[in-house]
Short mmCIF file of C-alpha atoms in Angstrom, two decimals:
data_model
loop_
_atom_site.label_atom_id
_atom_site.label_comp_id
_atom_site.label_asym_id
_atom_site.label_seq_id
_atom_site.Cartn_x
_atom_site.Cartn_y
_atom_site.Cartn_z
CA UNK A 28 60.88 23.46 -17.84
CA UNK A 29 59.53 25.57 -15.32
CA UNK A 30 60.97 24.98 -11.68
CA UNK A 31 58.99 22.87 -9.95
CA UNK A 32 59.20 22.69 -5.83
CA UNK A 33 60.22 19.18 -4.29
CA UNK A 34 56.93 18.90 -2.71
CA UNK A 35 54.76 19.37 -6.10
CA UNK A 36 57.43 16.98 -8.24
CA UNK A 37 55.52 14.39 -9.77
CA UNK A 38 57.40 11.44 -11.30
CA UNK A 39 56.04 8.93 -14.47
CA UNK A 40 57.07 5.77 -12.93
CA UNK A 41 56.48 2.87 -16.00
CA UNK A 42 55.90 -0.73 -14.20
CA UNK A 43 56.60 -3.18 -17.06
CA UNK A 44 55.43 -7.04 -15.98
CA UNK A 45 54.99 -10.09 -17.92
CA UNK A 46 51.44 -9.49 -18.21
CA UNK A 47 51.46 -5.82 -19.37
CA UNK A 48 52.71 -2.12 -18.36
CA UNK A 49 51.26 -0.46 -15.49
CA UNK A 50 51.96 3.41 -15.75
CA UNK A 51 51.80 5.54 -12.48
CA UNK A 52 51.92 9.09 -11.37
CA UNK A 53 53.85 9.15 -8.05
CA UNK A 54 55.01 11.91 -5.93
CA UNK A 55 58.67 12.18 -4.82
CA UNK A 56 57.50 10.78 -1.65
CA UNK A 57 56.31 7.89 -3.33
CA UNK A 58 52.59 8.25 -2.98
CA UNK A 59 50.66 6.98 -5.85
CA UNK A 60 48.27 9.42 -7.23
CA UNK A 61 46.88 7.35 -10.36
CA UNK A 62 47.65 4.62 -12.59
CA UNK A 63 46.86 3.06 -15.71
CA UNK A 64 47.26 -0.39 -17.37
CA UNK A 65 47.45 -2.10 -20.74
CA UNK A 66 47.91 -5.62 -21.49
CA UNK A 67 50.45 -7.07 -23.51
CA UNK A 68 50.64 -10.57 -24.70
CA UNK A 69 53.32 -13.37 -24.31
CA UNK A 70 53.97 -15.92 -27.12
CA UNK A 71 55.01 -19.31 -26.34
CA UNK A 72 56.86 -21.90 -28.80
CA UNK A 73 57.81 -25.43 -28.52
CA UNK A 74 61.00 -26.03 -26.73
CA UNK A 75 61.00 -23.72 -23.85
CA UNK A 76 60.67 -20.46 -26.21
CA UNK A 77 58.73 -17.25 -24.44
CA UNK A 78 58.93 -14.14 -26.49
CA UNK A 79 57.48 -10.62 -26.78
CA UNK A 80 56.95 -7.98 -29.22
CA UNK A 81 58.81 -4.71 -27.76
CA UNK A 82 56.25 -2.76 -30.09
CA UNK A 83 53.69 -3.94 -27.69
CA UNK A 84 55.05 -2.45 -24.94
CA UNK A 85 55.78 0.94 -26.51
CA UNK A 86 52.16 1.10 -27.57
CA UNK A 87 51.11 0.39 -23.75
CA UNK A 88 53.15 2.96 -22.57
CA UNK A 89 52.10 5.31 -24.66
CA UNK A 90 48.42 4.13 -24.18
CA UNK A 91 48.45 4.25 -20.37
CA UNK A 92 50.37 7.56 -20.02
CA UNK A 93 47.84 9.26 -22.46
CA UNK A 94 45.53 7.86 -20.52
CA UNK A 95 46.45 9.13 -17.02
CA UNK A 96 47.35 12.83 -18.73
CA UNK A 97 43.57 12.81 -19.66
CA UNK A 98 42.38 12.09 -16.32
CA UNK A 99 45.21 14.43 -14.56
CA UNK A 100 45.43 17.40 -16.46
CA UNK A 101 46.68 19.46 -13.94
CA UNK A 102 49.53 17.38 -13.13
CA UNK A 103 51.50 17.35 -16.73
CA UNK A 104 53.71 20.68 -15.74
CA UNK A 105 54.41 18.65 -12.22
CA UNK A 106 55.90 15.84 -13.99
CA UNK A 107 59.76 15.88 -13.33
CA UNK A 108 61.18 12.71 -14.56
CA UNK A 109 60.37 9.28 -15.88
CA UNK A 110 61.50 6.19 -14.84
CA UNK A 111 61.28 2.49 -15.62
CA UNK A 112 60.85 -0.69 -13.85
CA UNK A 113 60.91 -3.61 -16.21
CA UNK A 114 61.21 -7.58 -16.11
CA UNK A 115 64.84 -9.06 -14.95
CA UNK A 116 66.56 -11.12 -17.72
CA UNK A 117 64.42 -10.15 -20.73
CA UNK A 118 66.80 -9.40 -23.82
CA UNK A 119 66.43 -7.12 -27.11
CA UNK A 120 68.52 -7.52 -29.61
CA UNK A 121 68.88 -4.11 -31.45
CA UNK A 122 70.41 -2.42 -34.32
CA UNK A 123 72.49 0.63 -34.61
CA UNK A 124 69.33 2.60 -35.15
CA UNK A 125 67.62 1.32 -32.05
CA UNK A 126 65.14 -0.96 -33.73
CA UNK A 127 64.89 -4.51 -32.12
CA UNK A 128 65.67 -7.26 -34.74
CA UNK A 129 63.21 -9.47 -33.58
CA UNK A 130 61.16 -10.20 -30.58
CA UNK A 131 62.28 -10.13 -26.97
CA UNK A 132 63.41 -13.48 -25.25
CA UNK A 133 61.55 -13.05 -22.20
CA UNK A 134 62.74 -14.47 -18.65
CA UNK A 135 60.91 -17.46 -19.56
CA UNK A 136 62.64 -18.30 -22.42
CA UNK A 137 65.12 -21.42 -21.62
CA UNK A 138 66.25 -22.53 -25.37
CA UNK A 139 69.77 -20.94 -24.44
CA UNK A 140 69.90 -23.79 -21.93
CA UNK A 141 71.91 -26.47 -24.16
CA UNK A 142 74.38 -23.41 -24.71
CA UNK A 143 74.79 -22.68 -21.30
CA UNK A 144 75.50 -26.31 -20.20
CA UNK A 145 78.26 -26.71 -22.94
CA UNK A 146 80.25 -23.90 -21.52
CA UNK A 147 80.04 -24.58 -17.84
CA UNK A 148 80.31 -28.52 -17.98
CA UNK A 149 83.45 -29.66 -16.96
CA UNK A 150 85.60 -31.96 -14.26
CA UNK A 151 85.24 -32.27 -11.62
CA UNK A 152 81.38 -31.41 -11.82
CA UNK A 153 79.26 -30.14 -8.68
CA UNK A 154 75.42 -29.69 -9.48
CA UNK A 155 75.98 -29.57 -13.47
CA UNK A 156 79.25 -27.15 -13.18
CA UNK A 157 82.75 -27.97 -13.77
CA UNK A 158 84.46 -26.57 -10.61
CA UNK A 159 87.28 -24.79 -12.45
CA UNK A 160 84.65 -23.27 -14.55
CA UNK A 161 82.97 -21.36 -11.90
CA UNK A 162 86.08 -20.42 -10.45
CA UNK A 163 86.06 -17.64 -13.00
CA UNK A 164 82.80 -16.61 -12.13
CA UNK A 165 81.95 -16.62 -8.38
CA UNK A 166 84.89 -14.61 -7.00
CA UNK A 167 84.13 -11.32 -10.08
CA UNK A 168 80.12 -12.18 -10.24
CA UNK A 169 79.42 -14.08 -7.07
CA UNK A 170 77.33 -16.17 -9.51
CA UNK A 171 77.38 -17.64 -12.88
CA UNK A 172 74.88 -18.57 -15.81
CA UNK A 173 72.03 -20.92 -14.61
CA UNK A 174 71.28 -24.01 -15.90
CA UNK A 175 67.88 -23.28 -17.02
CA UNK A 176 68.76 -21.03 -19.73
CA UNK A 177 66.38 -18.26 -18.31
CA UNK A 178 69.16 -15.77 -17.97
CA UNK A 179 70.25 -12.94 -20.47
CA UNK A 180 73.40 -14.27 -21.58
CA UNK A 181 71.63 -17.72 -22.26
CA UNK A 182 69.26 -15.65 -24.16
CA UNK A 183 72.28 -14.32 -26.31
CA UNK A 184 73.96 -17.41 -26.89
CA UNK A 185 70.82 -18.89 -28.28
CA UNK A 186 70.67 -15.91 -30.94
CA UNK A 187 74.56 -16.35 -31.20
CA UNK A 188 74.07 -20.33 -32.23
CA UNK A 189 70.43 -20.44 -33.78
CA UNK A 190 69.88 -16.92 -35.60
CA UNK A 191 73.67 -16.06 -36.74
CA UNK A 192 72.19 -13.59 -38.92
CA UNK A 193 70.08 -11.53 -36.25
CA UNK A 194 73.37 -11.65 -34.00
CA UNK A 195 75.73 -10.35 -36.60
CA UNK A 196 73.37 -7.67 -37.35
CA UNK A 197 73.12 -6.71 -33.48
CA UNK A 198 74.69 -3.67 -32.50
CA UNK A 199 73.75 -3.79 -28.63
CA UNK A 200 71.74 -6.55 -26.50
CA UNK A 201 69.59 -4.64 -24.24
CA UNK A 202 67.83 -5.38 -21.17
CA UNK A 203 64.15 -4.44 -21.81
CA UNK A 204 64.42 -1.51 -19.14
CA UNK A 205 67.16 -0.05 -21.05
CA UNK A 206 65.14 -1.09 -24.61
CA UNK A 207 62.43 1.44 -23.24
CA UNK A 208 65.26 3.90 -22.03
CA UNK A 209 66.70 3.79 -25.41
CA UNK A 210 63.44 4.41 -27.16
CA UNK A 211 62.57 7.50 -24.45
CA UNK A 212 66.01 9.15 -25.09
CA UNK A 213 67.82 7.62 -27.76
CA UNK A 214 70.90 6.58 -25.73
CA UNK A 215 72.45 3.05 -25.37
CA UNK A 216 73.13 2.11 -21.57
CA UNK A 217 72.39 -0.35 -19.32
CA UNK A 218 72.51 -0.03 -15.24
CA UNK A 219 74.83 -2.30 -12.87
CA UNK A 220 71.93 -4.09 -11.53
CA UNK A 221 70.18 -4.61 -15.17
CA UNK A 222 72.92 -6.18 -16.38
CA UNK A 223 73.98 -8.60 -13.94
CA UNK A 224 72.19 -11.89 -15.34
CA UNK A 225 74.71 -11.30 -18.47
CA UNK A 226 76.91 -12.31 -16.35
CA UNK A 227 79.78 -10.55 -17.77
CA UNK A 228 80.40 -7.93 -15.02
CA UNK A 229 82.63 -7.84 -12.33
CA UNK A 230 81.24 -6.55 -9.11
CA UNK A 231 83.48 -6.96 -6.28
CA UNK A 232 83.64 -3.55 -5.98
CA UNK A 233 80.24 -2.47 -5.72
CA UNK A 234 81.10 1.35 -6.23
CA UNK A 235 83.02 0.15 -9.71
CA UNK A 236 80.71 -2.27 -11.51
CA UNK A 237 82.67 -2.89 -15.09
CA UNK A 238 82.88 -5.44 -17.50
CA UNK A 239 85.12 -8.34 -17.36
CA UNK A 240 87.10 -8.99 -20.67
CA UNK A 241 87.91 -12.29 -19.52
CA UNK A 242 84.44 -13.68 -18.61
CA UNK A 243 83.37 -12.07 -22.09
CA UNK A 244 86.02 -14.00 -23.73
CA UNK A 245 85.30 -17.41 -22.35
CA UNK A 246 81.65 -17.11 -23.44
CA UNK A 247 82.61 -16.01 -26.97
CA UNK A 248 80.89 -12.94 -27.29
CA UNK A 249 81.25 -9.51 -28.63
CA UNK A 250 82.22 -7.22 -26.10
CA UNK A 251 81.24 -4.12 -28.44
CA UNK A 252 77.58 -5.33 -28.27
CA UNK A 253 77.23 -4.94 -24.72
CA UNK A 254 75.93 -1.55 -23.78
CA UNK A 255 78.08 1.30 -21.50
CA UNK A 256 76.97 1.08 -17.98
CA UNK A 257 75.37 3.69 -15.03
CA UNK A 258 74.06 3.75 -11.59
CA UNK A 259 70.29 3.02 -11.55
CA UNK A 260 69.98 6.50 -9.79
CA UNK A 261 71.85 8.60 -12.95
CA UNK A 262 70.06 10.46 -15.57
CA UNK A 263 70.11 9.42 -18.53
CA UNK A 264 69.19 12.00 -20.31
CA UNK A 265 65.57 13.91 -21.86
CA UNK A 266 63.24 12.76 -23.90
CA UNK A 267 63.80 12.85 -27.35
CA UNK A 268 61.55 15.07 -29.45
CA UNK A 269 59.70 12.15 -31.42
CA UNK A 270 59.20 10.10 -27.70
CA UNK A 271 57.72 13.30 -26.06
CA UNK A 272 55.28 14.02 -28.94
CA UNK A 273 54.23 10.51 -28.62
CA UNK A 274 53.76 10.54 -25.07
CA UNK A 275 52.21 13.94 -24.53
CA UNK A 276 55.12 15.23 -22.15
CA UNK A 277 57.35 18.15 -22.29
CA UNK A 278 60.48 17.28 -23.79
CA UNK A 279 62.75 18.50 -21.20
CA UNK A 280 61.41 15.62 -18.80
CA UNK A 281 64.48 13.85 -17.31
CA UNK A 282 64.94 10.04 -18.13
CA UNK A 283 66.69 8.19 -14.96
CA UNK A 284 68.26 5.02 -15.62
CA UNK A 285 65.78 3.29 -13.17
CA UNK A 286 65.87 -0.67 -12.16
CA UNK A 287 64.79 -4.25 -13.38
CA UNK A 288 61.36 -5.17 -11.27
CA UNK A 289 63.45 -7.12 -8.06
CA UNK A 290 65.48 -4.24 -7.01
CA UNK A 291 62.64 -1.78 -7.96
CA UNK A 292 60.22 -3.71 -5.78
CA UNK A 293 62.83 -4.04 -3.33
CA UNK A 294 62.84 -0.08 -3.10
CA UNK A 295 58.93 0.32 -3.31
CA UNK A 296 58.34 -2.06 -0.36
CA UNK A 297 60.45 0.02 1.80
CA UNK A 298 62.87 -3.01 2.90
CA UNK A 299 65.78 -0.93 2.03
CA UNK A 300 67.81 -1.39 5.23
CA UNK A 301 70.06 -4.38 5.40
CA UNK A 302 68.18 -7.52 6.25
CA UNK A 303 65.02 -6.00 5.76
CA UNK A 304 62.89 -8.73 3.76
CA UNK A 305 60.35 -8.40 1.64
CA UNK A 306 58.30 -11.02 -0.39
CA UNK A 307 56.81 -10.25 -3.98
CA UNK A 308 54.38 -12.14 -5.52
CA UNK A 309 53.35 -11.27 -8.80
CA UNK A 310 53.33 -13.73 -11.95
CA UNK A 311 56.79 -14.82 -10.53
CA UNK A 312 57.72 -14.49 -7.04
CA UNK A 313 60.60 -13.63 -4.35
CA UNK A 314 62.02 -13.19 -1.27
CA UNK A 315 64.78 -10.64 -1.25
CA UNK A 316 66.89 -8.49 1.34
CA UNK A 317 69.75 -5.88 1.16
CA UNK A 318 73.03 -7.35 2.66
CA UNK A 319 76.33 -5.56 3.55
CA UNK A 320 78.84 -8.35 2.33
CA UNK A 321 79.33 -10.15 -1.28
CA UNK A 322 78.44 -14.21 -0.79
CA UNK A 323 77.41 -17.23 -3.10
CA UNK A 324 75.45 -20.39 -2.43
CA UNK A 325 75.78 -22.07 -5.67
CA UNK A 326 73.90 -25.02 -5.11
CA UNK A 327 70.59 -23.15 -4.33
CA UNK A 328 71.39 -19.97 -6.96
CA UNK A 329 71.48 -17.07 -4.07
CA UNK A 330 74.13 -14.40 -4.31
CA UNK A 331 74.71 -10.86 -3.45
CA UNK A 332 74.16 -8.92 -6.62
CA UNK A 333 74.00 -5.24 -7.08
CA UNK A 334 70.83 -3.31 -6.09
CA UNK A 335 69.48 0.13 -7.01
CA UNK A 336 70.59 1.78 -3.81
CA UNK A 337 74.15 2.63 -4.36
CA UNK A 338 77.10 0.67 -2.66
CA UNK A 339 74.64 -1.65 -1.77
CA UNK A 340 74.16 -5.55 -2.33
CA UNK A 341 71.05 -7.45 -2.06
CA UNK A 342 70.46 -11.26 -2.15
CA UNK A 343 67.11 -13.10 -3.50
CA UNK A 344 65.90 -16.34 -4.67
CA UNK A 345 63.37 -16.16 -7.06
CA UNK A 346 60.35 -18.64 -7.80
CA UNK A 347 59.67 -19.16 -11.74
CA UNK A 348 56.10 -18.91 -11.44
CA UNK A 349 53.70 -18.23 -8.65
CA UNK A 350 50.58 -15.74 -9.34
CA UNK A 351 51.17 -17.14 -12.87
CA UNK A 352 49.69 -20.63 -11.54
CA UNK A 353 46.26 -18.65 -10.67
CA UNK A 354 46.69 -16.97 -14.08
CA UNK A 355 46.61 -20.38 -15.69
CA UNK A 356 43.44 -21.34 -14.00
CA UNK A 357 41.78 -18.41 -14.99
CA UNK A 358 42.70 -17.91 -18.55
CA UNK A 359 44.12 -21.58 -19.33
CA UNK A 360 40.81 -23.14 -17.85
CA UNK A 361 38.00 -21.08 -16.72
CA UNK A 362 38.40 -18.70 -19.69
CA UNK A 363 37.87 -21.31 -22.38
CA UNK A 364 35.19 -23.02 -20.88
CA UNK A 365 33.21 -19.82 -20.37
CA UNK A 366 33.80 -18.90 -23.85
CA UNK A 367 32.91 -22.55 -25.47
CA UNK A 368 29.54 -22.11 -23.95
CA UNK A 369 29.27 -18.73 -24.82
CA UNK A 370 28.97 -17.49 -21.27
CA UNK A 371 30.01 -13.93 -20.03
CA UNK A 372 33.61 -13.74 -18.51
CA UNK A 373 33.74 -12.15 -14.69
CA UNK A 374 35.08 -9.01 -14.11
CA UNK A 375 37.27 -9.96 -11.66
CA UNK A 376 38.25 -14.24 -12.20
CA UNK A 377 40.90 -13.41 -9.48
CA UNK A 378 38.42 -12.36 -6.77
CA UNK A 379 36.03 -15.06 -7.81
CA UNK A 380 39.29 -17.65 -7.34
CA UNK A 381 39.78 -15.69 -3.80
CA UNK A 382 36.30 -16.27 -2.39
CA UNK A 383 36.19 -19.74 -3.98
CA UNK A 384 39.65 -21.03 -1.99
CA UNK A 385 38.47 -19.16 1.04
CA UNK A 386 35.60 -22.02 1.30
CA UNK A 387 38.59 -24.86 1.96
CA UNK A 388 40.05 -24.84 5.36
CA UNK A 389 43.88 -25.03 5.85
CA UNK A 390 45.44 -27.69 4.11
CA UNK A 391 43.22 -28.15 1.53
CA UNK A 392 42.18 -31.66 2.45
CA UNK A 393 45.56 -32.44 2.30
CA UNK A 394 45.92 -31.79 -1.56
CA UNK A 395 49.07 -30.79 -2.82
CA UNK A 396 50.02 -28.65 -5.71
CA UNK A 397 53.70 -27.94 -7.17
CA UNK A 398 53.75 -24.63 -8.96
CA UNK A 399 56.51 -25.79 -11.52
CA UNK A 400 54.39 -24.89 -14.59
CA UNK A 401 57.50 -23.61 -16.22
CA UNK A 402 60.37 -25.53 -14.32
CA UNK A 403 62.26 -24.07 -11.54
CA UNK A 404 65.13 -21.62 -11.02
CA UNK A 405 65.41 -21.81 -7.41
CA UNK A 406 66.28 -23.27 -4.89
CA UNK A 407 66.72 -25.96 -7.48
CA UNK A 408 67.55 -24.79 -11.11
CA UNK A 409 65.54 -27.30 -12.98
CA UNK A 410 63.50 -26.70 -16.13
CA UNK A 411 62.21 -29.94 -16.86
CA UNK A 412 60.15 -29.95 -13.38
CA UNK A 413 56.48 -29.42 -13.94
CA UNK A 414 53.50 -28.81 -11.78
CA UNK A 415 50.27 -30.78 -10.63
CA UNK A 416 48.22 -31.79 -7.88
CA UNK A 417 48.66 -34.54 -5.78
CA UNK A 418 46.37 -36.81 -3.58
CA UNK A 419 43.00 -35.84 -5.46
CA UNK A 420 40.23 -38.00 -4.51
CA UNK A 421 36.42 -37.91 -5.15
CA UNK A 422 35.83 -36.18 -1.94
CA UNK A 423 38.40 -33.21 -3.44
CA UNK A 424 36.59 -29.93 -4.04
CA UNK A 425 36.98 -26.89 -6.16
CA UNK A 426 37.91 -24.86 -3.15
CA UNK A 427 40.39 -27.58 -2.40
CA UNK A 428 41.98 -27.55 -5.63
CA UNK A 429 42.19 -23.32 -5.83
CA UNK A 430 43.43 -22.97 -2.16
CA UNK A 431 46.31 -25.93 -2.75
CA UNK A 432 47.41 -23.82 -5.62
CA UNK A 433 47.82 -20.79 -3.21
CA UNK A 434 49.17 -22.97 -0.46
CA UNK A 435 51.67 -24.69 -3.08
CA UNK A 436 53.14 -21.19 -4.11
CA UNK A 437 53.66 -20.62 -0.40
CA UNK A 438 55.39 -23.97 -0.09
CA UNK A 439 57.55 -23.40 -2.74
CA UNK A 440 58.55 -19.81 -1.37
CA UNK A 441 59.02 -21.35 2.06
CA UNK A 442 61.64 -23.61 0.43
CA UNK A 443 63.16 -20.57 -0.88
CA UNK A 444 63.01 -18.72 2.19
CA UNK A 445 64.67 -21.44 4.15
CA UNK A 446 68.09 -20.83 1.96
CA UNK A 447 67.75 -17.13 2.31
CA UNK A 448 67.63 -17.29 6.13
CA UNK A 449 70.63 -19.54 5.88
CA UNK A 450 72.35 -17.07 3.52
CA UNK A 451 72.00 -14.05 5.66
CA UNK A 452 72.38 -16.35 9.10
CA UNK A 453 69.23 -14.49 10.41
CA UNK A 454 65.33 -15.01 10.61
CA UNK A 455 63.47 -12.67 8.56
CA UNK A 456 60.73 -11.55 10.22
CA UNK A 457 59.07 -9.74 9.46
CA UNK A 458 58.64 -9.72 5.72
CA UNK A 459 57.01 -6.90 3.64
CA UNK A 460 54.56 -8.37 1.24
CA UNK A 461 54.00 -6.84 -2.44
CA UNK A 462 52.84 -7.55 -5.67
CA UNK A 463 49.65 -8.67 -7.18
CA UNK A 464 48.98 -11.50 -4.65
CA UNK A 465 49.51 -9.31 -1.69
CA UNK A 466 45.79 -7.87 -2.49
CA UNK A 467 44.51 -11.26 -1.06
CA UNK A 468 43.71 -11.21 2.64
CA UNK A 469 43.78 -15.00 2.00
CA UNK A 470 46.99 -15.45 0.56
CA UNK A 471 48.73 -12.81 3.28
CA UNK A 472 47.31 -15.16 6.11
CA UNK A 473 48.37 -18.35 4.04
CA UNK A 474 52.03 -17.32 3.71
CA UNK A 475 52.02 -15.72 7.16
CA UNK A 476 50.93 -19.48 8.36
CA UNK A 477 53.24 -21.43 6.47
CA UNK A 478 56.18 -19.19 6.84
CA UNK A 479 55.53 -18.88 10.63
CA UNK A 480 56.15 -15.08 10.02
CA UNK A 481 54.32 -11.97 10.55
CA UNK A 482 53.54 -10.69 6.86
CA UNK A 483 53.40 -6.67 6.57
CA UNK A 484 51.41 -5.63 3.57
CA UNK A 485 52.38 -2.24 2.72
CA UNK A 486 50.12 0.05 0.97
CA UNK A 487 48.97 0.10 -2.38
CA UNK A 488 51.04 -3.51 -3.01
CA UNK A 489 50.33 -3.70 -6.55
CA UNK A 490 52.17 -0.48 -6.95
CA UNK A 491 55.66 -1.39 -5.50
CA UNK A 492 57.41 -1.51 -8.62
CA UNK A 493 56.22 1.81 -9.86
CA UNK A 494 56.58 3.52 -6.12
CA UNK A 495 60.05 1.72 -6.22
CA UNK A 496 60.91 3.06 -9.77
CA UNK A 497 59.85 6.45 -8.44
CA UNK A 498 61.65 6.47 -5.41
CA UNK A 499 64.97 5.75 -7.65
CA UNK A 500 64.10 8.61 -9.52
CA UNK A 501 63.39 10.86 -6.52
CA UNK A 502 66.73 9.51 -5.27
CA UNK A 503 68.69 10.34 -8.18
CA UNK A 504 67.38 13.98 -8.46
CA UNK A 505 68.05 14.49 -4.83
CA UNK A 506 64.43 15.05 -4.06
CA UNK A 507 64.80 12.33 -1.10
CA UNK A 508 67.48 9.90 0.10
CA UNK A 509 67.72 6.16 0.44
CA UNK A 510 67.54 6.19 4.14
CA UNK A 511 64.29 7.95 4.26
CA UNK A 512 62.40 5.39 2.24
CA UNK A 513 61.53 2.62 5.05
CA UNK A 514 59.38 5.65 6.69
CA UNK A 515 57.83 6.90 3.58
CA UNK A 516 56.57 3.05 2.55
CA UNK A 517 53.63 2.59 5.22
CA UNK A 518 52.38 -0.67 6.48
CA UNK A 519 48.90 -1.15 5.76
CA UNK A 520 47.77 -4.46 7.69
CA UNK A 521 49.71 -7.24 9.24
CA UNK A 522 48.78 -10.57 8.99
CA UNK A 523 50.29 -12.95 12.46
CA UNK A 524 50.63 -16.59 12.04
CA UNK A 525 47.58 -18.62 13.42
CA UNK A 526 49.25 -21.53 16.12
CA UNK A 527 46.18 -24.05 14.83
CA UNK A 528 47.36 -24.15 11.29
CA UNK A 529 51.07 -24.92 12.53
CA UNK A 530 51.25 -28.51 12.26
CA UNK A 531 49.12 -29.03 9.11
CA UNK A 532 51.34 -26.85 7.54
CA UNK A 533 54.31 -28.40 8.57
CA UNK A 534 53.31 -32.06 7.36
CA UNK A 535 52.23 -30.91 4.25
CA UNK A 536 55.57 -28.76 3.32
CA UNK A 537 57.85 -31.89 4.31
CA UNK A 538 55.60 -33.99 1.96
CA UNK A 539 55.90 -31.18 -0.58
CA UNK A 540 59.76 -31.46 -0.92
CA UNK A 541 59.34 -35.78 -0.80
CA UNK A 542 56.93 -34.90 -3.90
CA UNK A 543 60.12 -33.14 -5.58
CA UNK A 544 62.75 -35.83 -4.97
CA UNK A 545 60.40 -38.49 -5.73
CA UNK A 546 59.40 -37.14 -8.71
CA UNK A 547 62.11 -34.73 -10.59
CA UNK A 548 63.82 -37.86 -12.58
CA UNK A 549 60.05 -38.60 -13.91
CA UNK A 550 59.83 -35.37 -15.05
CA UNK A 551 63.21 -35.18 -16.45
CA UNK A 552 62.47 -37.97 -18.70
CA UNK A 553 58.93 -37.00 -19.52
CA UNK A 554 60.57 -33.41 -20.50
CA UNK A 555 64.25 -33.91 -21.83
CA UNK A 556 64.57 -31.66 -25.03
CA UNK A 557 67.67 -31.24 -27.40
CA UNK A 558 70.80 -32.38 -25.63
CA UNK A 559 73.90 -30.74 -25.23
CA UNK A 560 75.58 -29.49 -28.21
CA UNK A 561 79.52 -30.90 -28.51
#
């Protein structure tokens, strides 16, 4: 490729999320020039199954890349690298040729839970974990397999036990980001951060993350089926001739290893210094910040994990479903009703929901929504929890129902924030906000009020993952340093908490926690599935 000056370099950044693939043209300093989106389906199955076809991902990447190049023909020769951000804890089984052997088990798939519970149980028992078992994991990994069964290791154990023929034919199990990289370069690899939720790496030396033979043996999986490890900033290689032709790119475009969505969003939010916090609201949500220490809170699923930033840890608390609650209303309730009556679908159903919610006052008439549509992973790890509206009456309006969903997500995230701040021993204020949910002024204000924190919405918040992937690539290529990133990512608007809403939100938050305590046993009785295998 012809030499490209630093200020002209473009990164093709791929943001692979649950709902689809967004591909963006991003400058080396993180400015998003243009992007294109292609939706991909997800398939749900009884017993907690949630799968996606990796071919759908690839086809979406090809389509979005071609769209961008057609709209921006002059930038093609300036594209120096490609870097992928993808969903954390989504697992693909591939053969020696790199072909996937089945659908990806996504981060929502919980069918491996019984096999995790069988391994981690023991006496004495703390929150479902045998104390002696966890002594093997925590010092090395800072955590361990979650009981929800939504980690990569649970997916591997599910395949091993329920699909032994697939397991036997599997050459390697790859995180979704690393599956993309395999199709792009032909090389099998994973990054220190993307492999984390297999729970088989020793992260005590953050500069030398490596597989641990004792943990692999304890889980009774094959080490040969795990990919080689690299830093997120490593240049994996260049595009294969086939990938270059499919995408319409020069074959000497570099592919940088990249990171999962959590770590990419951290970089893309600009909150890259120790204890700089960010809030992400997409299908799921999380509160996260870099930390200068390795530590674990087993009871609330918080640990110091590797980041894309060389030599750095981060801590996070992830909520299973956040913006996905609004998708549930838009796609699961409104869309079928419109279709049944042959009514046209709105161009932007989320904008309509936002406008409707704004008609309700803070507190939603004291209607409370619990957002546990797919169980929950933190601050409680319980895949039996379910969502619902509470305290409905004949005076409840549609506006109250929608606003209650937005507030319920904020209450659950406040619950998470409480333990993140306890973990860091400091108040995270302000918080940078990114993700699709940050586009809503109303939701930003709700978070500011519920948290009693300043919320800083960054420029182009929905582009945070793509921007993060591009900045990781830029750092890997030596075009920028991570120290520059906080200043490169600009704040678009600040939302400060309003004192007049303090009392109502404090009251409803306390009731939200009581609803969990009072109903968790009922949810378990209603939703218990297969027993732990013997």
